[in-house]
Short mmCIF file of C-alpha atoms in Angstrom, two decimals:
data_model
loop_
_atom_site.label_atom_id
_atom_site.label_comp_id
_atom_site.label_asym_id
_atom_site.label_seq_id
_atom_site.Cartn_x
_atom_site.Cartn_y
_atom_site.Cartn_z
CA UNK A 1 1.07 2.60 18.59
CA UNK A 2 1.85 -0.02 21.27
CA UNK A 3 4.99 -0.74 23.23
CA UNK A 4 6.21 -4.31 21.61
CA UNK A 5 7.73 -5.09 24.91
CA UNK A 6 6.77 -6.67 28.03
CA UNK A 7 4.05 -4.05 29.62
CA UNK A 8 2.02 -3.39 26.35
CA UNK A 9 1.50 -0.21 26.66
CA UNK A 10 -0.46 1.76 24.39
CA UNK A 11 1.50 5.23 23.62
CA UNK A 12 -0.36 6.90 21.55
CA UNK A 13 -3.60 6.90 19.62
CA UNK A 14 -4.38 9.86 16.87
CA UNK A 15 -8.49 10.01 15.78
CA UNK A 16 -9.09 12.05 13.11
CA UNK A 17 -12.18 12.92 11.09
CA UNK A 18 -11.88 15.17 7.62
CA UNK A 19 -14.57 18.02 7.97
CA UNK A 20 -16.73 19.30 4.85
CA UNK A 21 -14.40 22.26 4.42
CA UNK A 22 -11.12 19.63 4.29
CA UNK A 23 -9.99 20.35 7.88
CA UNK A 24 -9.48 17.50 10.78
CA UNK A 25 -10.72 17.34 13.76
CA UNK A 26 -10.39 14.66 16.30
CA UNK A 27 -13.36 12.23 16.79
CA UNK A 28 -16.87 13.96 15.43
CA UNK A 29 -17.82 10.84 13.58
CA UNK A 30 -21.20 10.19 14.85
CA UNK A 31 -20.57 6.14 15.63
CA UNK A 32 -24.31 4.98 17.36
CA UNK A 33 -24.33 5.34 21.13
CA UNK A 34 -21.33 6.04 21.80
CA UNK A 35 -21.11 10.09 22.70
CA UNK A 36 -16.72 9.91 22.43
CA UNK A 37 -16.34 8.28 18.97
CA UNK A 38 -13.02 6.69 19.19
CA UNK A 39 -11.76 4.80 15.90
CA UNK A 40 -9.02 2.80 17.50
CA UNK A 41 -11.55 0.73 19.97
CA UNK A 42 -15.57 1.62 19.03
CA UNK A 43 -14.97 1.40 15.12
CA UNK A 44 -15.41 -2.05 13.42
CA UNK A 45 -14.30 -2.51 10.13
CA UNK A 46 -13.66 -5.38 7.70
CA UNK A 47 -9.71 -5.35 7.55
CA UNK A 48 -8.84 -6.28 4.46
CA UNK A 49 -5.01 -7.70 3.50
CA UNK A 50 -3.52 -6.89 7.37
CA UNK A 51 -5.35 -9.64 7.86
CA UNK A 52 -3.44 -11.90 5.65
CA UNK A 53 -0.47 -12.00 8.44
CA UNK A 54 -3.60 -13.58 10.51
CA UNK A 55 -4.29 -16.19 7.98
CA UNK A 56 -0.83 -17.51 7.53
CA UNK A 57 -0.33 -17.17 11.11
CA UNK A 58 -3.13 -19.76 12.04
CA UNK A 59 -1.85 -22.22 8.98
CA UNK A 60 1.51 -22.02 10.13
CA UNK A 61 1.01 -22.76 13.54
CA UNK A 62 -1.86 -25.45 12.98
CA UNK A 63 0.62 -26.93 11.11
CA UNK A 64 -1.06 -26.88 7.99
CA UNK A 65 1.23 -24.68 5.80
CA UNK A 66 4.84 -24.16 5.49
CA UNK A 67 6.87 -21.62 3.82
CA UNK A 68 7.78 -23.99 1.39
CA UNK A 69 4.02 -24.19 -0.30
CA UNK A 70 2.83 -21.99 -3.26
CA UNK A 71 0.16 -21.60 -5.20
CA UNK A 72 -0.88 -20.78 -9.12
CA UNK A 73 -0.11 -17.32 -9.65
CA UNK A 74 -2.52 -16.14 -11.82
CA UNK A 75 -2.26 -13.76 -14.28
CA UNK A 76 -5.42 -12.81 -15.18
CA UNK A 77 -6.39 -10.36 -12.34
CA UNK A 78 -9.88 -11.86 -12.18
CA UNK A 79 -10.54 -15.42 -10.83
CA UNK A 80 -13.62 -17.73 -9.98
CA UNK A 81 -13.42 -19.62 -7.24
CA UNK A 82 -17.02 -21.29 -7.35
CA UNK A 83 -18.92 -18.49 -7.71
CA UNK A 84 -17.10 -16.01 -6.10
CA UNK A 85 -15.00 -13.31 -7.72
CA UNK A 86 -11.50 -13.05 -6.32
CA UNK A 87 -9.40 -9.83 -7.79
CA UNK A 88 -6.04 -8.80 -7.72
CA UNK A 89 -4.57 -5.58 -7.72
CA UNK A 90 -1.51 -6.51 -9.25
CA UNK A 91 0.70 -9.08 -10.84
CA UNK A 92 4.10 -10.17 -11.04
CA UNK A 93 5.56 -12.90 -13.35
CA UNK A 94 8.63 -14.73 -11.50
CA UNK A 95 8.49 -17.01 -14.51
CA UNK A 96 7.46 -20.45 -11.69
CA UNK A 97 3.75 -19.73 -12.78
CA UNK A 98 3.47 -20.47 -8.83
CA UNK A 99 3.30 -17.84 -5.79
CA UNK A 100 5.31 -18.72 -2.98
CA UNK A 101 4.20 -17.71 0.35
CA UNK A 102 6.34 -14.81 0.91
CA UNK A 103 5.22 -13.70 -2.82
CA UNK A 104 1.86 -13.89 -1.97
CA UNK A 105 1.35 -11.80 1.29
CA UNK A 106 4.44 -9.48 -0.73
CA UNK A 107 2.22 -8.76 -3.53
CA UNK A 108 -0.78 -9.09 -1.25
CA UNK A 109 -2.79 -11.71 -3.60
CA UNK A 110 -6.22 -12.00 -2.96
CA UNK A 111 -6.50 -15.02 -5.32
CA UNK A 112 -3.21 -16.38 -3.65
CA UNK A 113 -4.86 -16.48 0.03
CA UNK A 114 -7.75 -18.47 -1.20
CA UNK A 115 -5.96 -21.10 -2.30
CA UNK A 116 -3.30 -21.38 0.55
CA UNK A 117 -6.60 -21.21 3.01
CA UNK A 118 -8.81 -24.08 0.92
CA UNK A 119 -5.67 -26.01 0.77
CA UNK A 120 -5.59 -25.62 4.70
CA UNK A 121 -8.83 -25.47 5.83
CA UNK A 122 -11.12 -26.34 2.59
CA UNK A 123 -12.00 -29.81 4.71
CA UNK A 124 -12.38 -27.89 8.03
CA UNK A 125 -13.59 -24.30 7.82
CA UNK A 126 -14.46 -24.32 11.80
CA UNK A 127 -10.48 -25.45 12.18
CA UNK A 128 -9.62 -21.99 10.80
CA UNK A 129 -12.28 -20.32 12.68
CA UNK A 130 -10.99 -21.92 16.28
CA UNK A 131 -7.93 -20.97 16.04
CA UNK A 132 -8.89 -17.18 14.88
CA UNK A 133 -10.86 -17.68 17.98
CA UNK A 134 -8.31 -18.98 20.14
CA UNK A 135 -5.73 -15.65 18.74
CA UNK A 136 -8.15 -13.56 21.04
CA UNK A 137 -9.84 -11.92 17.90
CA UNK A 138 -13.23 -11.89 19.59
CA UNK A 139 -11.89 -10.43 22.51
CA UNK A 140 -12.70 -7.14 24.17
CA UNK A 141 -10.07 -5.39 25.95
CA UNK A 142 -12.71 -2.55 28.02
CA UNK A 143 -10.55 -0.51 27.69
CA UNK A 144 -13.19 2.03 27.48
CA UNK A 145 -17.01 2.35 27.65
CA UNK A 146 -18.83 1.02 25.01
CA UNK A 147 -15.20 -0.17 23.52
CA UNK A 148 -16.91 -2.94 20.13
CA UNK A 149 -16.55 -6.23 20.37
CA UNK A 150 -15.08 -7.53 17.13
CA UNK A 151 -16.38 -10.72 15.36
CA UNK A 152 -15.76 -14.01 13.15
CA UNK A 153 -17.99 -15.48 10.42
CA UNK A 154 -18.93 -18.83 12.00
CA UNK A 155 -19.51 -22.44 10.41
CA UNK A 156 -22.88 -23.14 11.29
CA UNK A 157 -24.47 -19.98 11.50
CA UNK A 158 -26.64 -17.80 9.15
CA UNK A 159 -23.64 -15.81 8.07
CA UNK A 160 -21.53 -18.71 6.45
CA UNK A 161 -22.11 -19.39 3.10
CA UNK A 162 -19.49 -20.98 0.77
CA UNK A 163 -17.77 -17.88 -0.02
CA UNK A 164 -16.78 -17.38 3.44
CA UNK A 165 -13.73 -19.61 4.10
CA UNK A 166 -12.34 -17.52 0.91
CA UNK A 167 -13.90 -14.02 2.50
CA UNK A 168 -11.60 -14.83 5.50
CA UNK A 169 -8.46 -15.34 3.91
CA UNK A 170 -7.86 -11.92 3.23
CA UNK A 171 -9.91 -9.96 5.67
CA UNK A 172 -13.35 -9.42 5.02
CA UNK A 173 -16.40 -11.59 6.64
CA UNK A 174 -14.69 -10.34 9.65
CA UNK A 175 -15.92 -7.29 11.76
CA UNK A 176 -12.08 -6.18 14.10
CA UNK A 177 -11.58 -3.29 15.92
CA UNK A 178 -8.19 -1.25 15.31
CA UNK A 179 -6.82 -2.13 18.42
CA UNK A 180 -7.40 -5.99 18.13
CA UNK A 181 -5.94 -5.99 14.84
CA UNK A 182 -2.91 -3.64 16.76
CA UNK A 183 -2.61 -6.53 19.62
CA UNK A 184 -2.34 -9.36 17.11
CA UNK A 185 0.57 -7.66 15.16
CA UNK A 186 2.22 -6.98 18.85
CA UNK A 187 1.84 -10.51 19.69
CA UNK A 188 3.90 -11.61 16.56
CA UNK A 189 6.38 -8.47 17.43
CA UNK A 190 6.66 -10.13 20.93
CA UNK A 191 7.65 -13.73 19.63
CA UNK A 192 4.18 -15.09 20.89
CA UNK A 193 3.26 -13.95 23.91
CA UNK A 194 -0.04 -11.61 23.92
CA UNK A 195 -0.32 -8.65 26.34
CA UNK A 196 -2.59 -6.83 27.70
CA UNK A 197 -3.14 -3.77 25.79
CA UNK A 198 -2.72 -0.94 28.84
CA UNK A 199 -3.77 2.63 28.55
CA UNK A 200 -3.41 4.05 31.86
CA UNK A 201 -0.84 3.05 34.75
CA UNK A 202 -2.00 4.26 37.71
CA UNK A 203 -4.47 7.13 39.53
CA UNK A 204 -2.29 9.30 41.59
CA UNK A 205 -4.08 12.02 43.87
CA UNK A 206 -1.95 14.50 45.69
CA UNK A 207 0.85 12.59 44.79
CA UNK A 208 0.18 9.43 46.48
CA UNK A 209 -0.83 6.24 43.71
CA UNK A 210 -4.53 5.33 44.44
CA UNK A 211 -4.62 2.51 42.22
CA UNK A 212 -1.87 0.76 40.16
CA UNK A 213 -3.03 -1.24 36.63
CA UNK A 214 0.17 -3.88 36.16
CA UNK A 215 0.80 -5.34 32.98
CA UNK A 216 -0.77 -8.35 32.39
CA UNK A 217 -0.27 -11.27 30.12
CA UNK A 218 -3.28 -12.88 27.98
CA UNK A 219 -1.03 -15.44 26.90
CA UNK A 220 2.72 -16.65 27.54
CA UNK A 221 2.59 -18.97 23.73
CA UNK A 222 -0.72 -17.51 22.04
CA UNK A 223 2.11 -18.96 19.04
CA UNK A 224 5.30 -20.65 19.24
CA UNK A 225 8.15 -18.44 18.56
CA UNK A 226 8.94 -20.44 15.76
CA UNK A 227 5.91 -19.12 13.52
CA UNK A 228 6.16 -15.45 15.03
CA UNK A 229 9.89 -15.81 13.59
CA UNK A 230 8.83 -16.95 10.27
CA UNK A 231 5.32 -14.40 9.93
CA UNK A 232 8.07 -11.72 10.73
CA UNK A 233 10.48 -12.77 7.85
CA UNK A 234 7.61 -12.62 5.73
CA UNK A 235 6.19 -9.00 6.71
CA UNK A 236 10.18 -8.01 6.48
CA UNK A 237 9.90 -8.83 2.32
CA UNK A 238 7.34 -7.42 2.11
CA UNK A 239 8.71 -3.91 2.94
CA UNK A 240 11.91 -4.28 2.02
CA UNK A 241 11.56 -7.48 -0.76
CA UNK A 242 11.31 -6.27 -4.89
CA UNK A 243 8.03 -5.10 -5.60
CA UNK A 244 6.44 -5.24 -2.02
CA UNK A 245 3.28 -3.71 -1.28
CA UNK A 246 5.08 -1.71 1.64
CA UNK A 247 7.72 -0.42 -0.02
CA UNK A 248 6.95 3.39 1.18
CA UNK A 249 7.63 2.28 4.82
CA UNK A 250 11.04 0.88 4.44
CA UNK A 251 13.87 3.10 6.28
CA UNK A 252 17.58 3.49 6.05
CA UNK A 253 17.98 3.19 9.85
CA UNK A 254 16.31 0.07 10.64
CA UNK A 255 14.26 -2.74 9.31
CA UNK A 256 10.49 -2.94 9.21
CA UNK A 257 8.09 -5.43 9.19
CA UNK A 258 4.70 -4.81 8.20
CA UNK A 259 1.45 -5.52 5.87
CA UNK A 260 -0.11 -3.11 3.64
CA UNK A 261 -4.21 -3.71 3.20
CA UNK A 262 -7.11 -1.88 0.93
CA UNK A 263 -10.63 -2.92 2.50
CA UNK A 264 -13.68 -1.47 0.53
CA UNK A 265 -16.52 0.09 2.76
CA UNK A 266 -19.99 -0.68 2.01
CA UNK A 267 -22.26 1.61 1.47
CA UNK A 268 -23.74 3.66 4.37
CA UNK A 269 -27.14 3.57 2.92
CA UNK A 270 -27.07 0.71 0.47
CA UNK A 271 -25.03 -1.54 2.82
CA UNK A 272 -23.45 -3.08 -0.69
CA UNK A 273 -19.98 -2.32 -2.26
CA UNK A 274 -19.59 0.16 -4.81
CA UNK A 275 -15.77 1.04 -4.30
CA UNK A 276 -16.60 4.98 -3.40
CA UNK A 277 -14.92 4.14 -0.08
CA UNK A 278 -11.80 2.36 1.20
CA UNK A 279 -10.39 1.83 4.03
CA UNK A 280 -6.11 1.88 2.97
CA UNK A 281 -4.18 0.38 5.98
CA UNK A 282 -0.57 -0.49 7.52
CA UNK A 283 0.19 -2.41 10.41
CA UNK A 284 3.60 -3.70 11.48
CA UNK A 285 6.51 -3.10 14.49
CA UNK A 286 10.32 -2.08 14.13
CA UNK A 287 13.13 -2.89 14.81
CA UNK A 288 12.08 -5.98 13.14
CA UNK A 289 15.26 -8.34 14.79
CA UNK A 290 14.00 -7.04 18.32
CA UNK A 291 11.10 -4.94 18.28
CA UNK A 292 10.28 -1.57 20.42
CA UNK A 293 7.06 -0.49 18.46
CA UNK A 294 4.24 -1.72 17.45
CA UNK A 295 1.95 1.09 15.19
CA UNK A 296 -1.43 1.16 13.16
CA UNK A 297 -2.33 3.75 10.32
CA UNK A 298 -5.02 3.81 8.61
CA UNK A 299 -7.05 5.94 6.50
CA UNK A 300 -10.46 5.90 4.52
CA UNK A 301 -10.14 6.80 1.40
CA UNK A 302 -13.61 8.48 -0.13
CA UNK A 303 -13.63 8.76 -4.54
CA UNK A 304 -15.81 11.74 -4.94
CA UNK A 305 -13.76 14.02 -2.60
CA UNK A 306 -10.22 11.90 -3.64
CA UNK A 307 -8.26 12.44 -0.39
CA UNK A 308 -6.07 9.79 -0.86
CA UNK A 309 -3.53 10.45 -3.40
CA UNK A 310 -2.38 8.09 -5.72
CA UNK A 311 1.24 7.07 -4.26
CA UNK A 312 -1.03 5.63 -0.66
CA UNK A 313 -3.26 3.88 -3.03
CA UNK A 314 -1.76 0.28 -2.01
#
């Protein structure tokens, strides 16, 4: 959890791993070359649908799209873009045959996101990846030793192919750490001001301050406040709008803004997606009108153990 104010303080990090006996323990997973595993800082992941917020922020701030744009809403849960199969988990008929940007995010439509990002960057995918880089999405904050460095798939590299732009519209073909995604949402909460996440304020010995670590602004205007306000309104709809995937985060006490995500995790042996494991996520901030905290919650769903209740499968 980050403090969504002008300090970027990390208020709490909880890292639990499920043991074979069904109990949970702190960070025992053997992450390569890291003797003290920390899922939030040291684990790279394809974030899935919580990345859709990043994609739309890029398109809006670059002036490529507005909330008045719409795309075709396909009744089928499966759509092909070239040879790439893209699926949606849910479809809602609004009577227009189209999805607005708010509906694409609220229903977490992969098919719609591909259309939006193709519309914005199809002729120049490098412009999209340049904006993602400008957003600091490959930043290593160096908060602890061996913190993982996020990556993007870039045009002109061996990893890039005809499906890359599509995949990057809904959170694949990228590798992010939890703190990286959380920092981006925190920047939305701060109206476009990007803060350096801070774990330690000061080192004190014998009641004397040995060293202080002041707050640090990485970018006063990573994107415009207008863009941040627009994205915030879309995230509020995800939680509070009819049929929004984030309805379980709705609160009677405050307005929550956030986005759900479900990402397939490659099989550790075959390196292929076989739906055996999924990463379930929610990232957001509250109160939406004047944010105080930004949080990221993630849980691994193992189909073999069925450790995730149906009510959380989003």
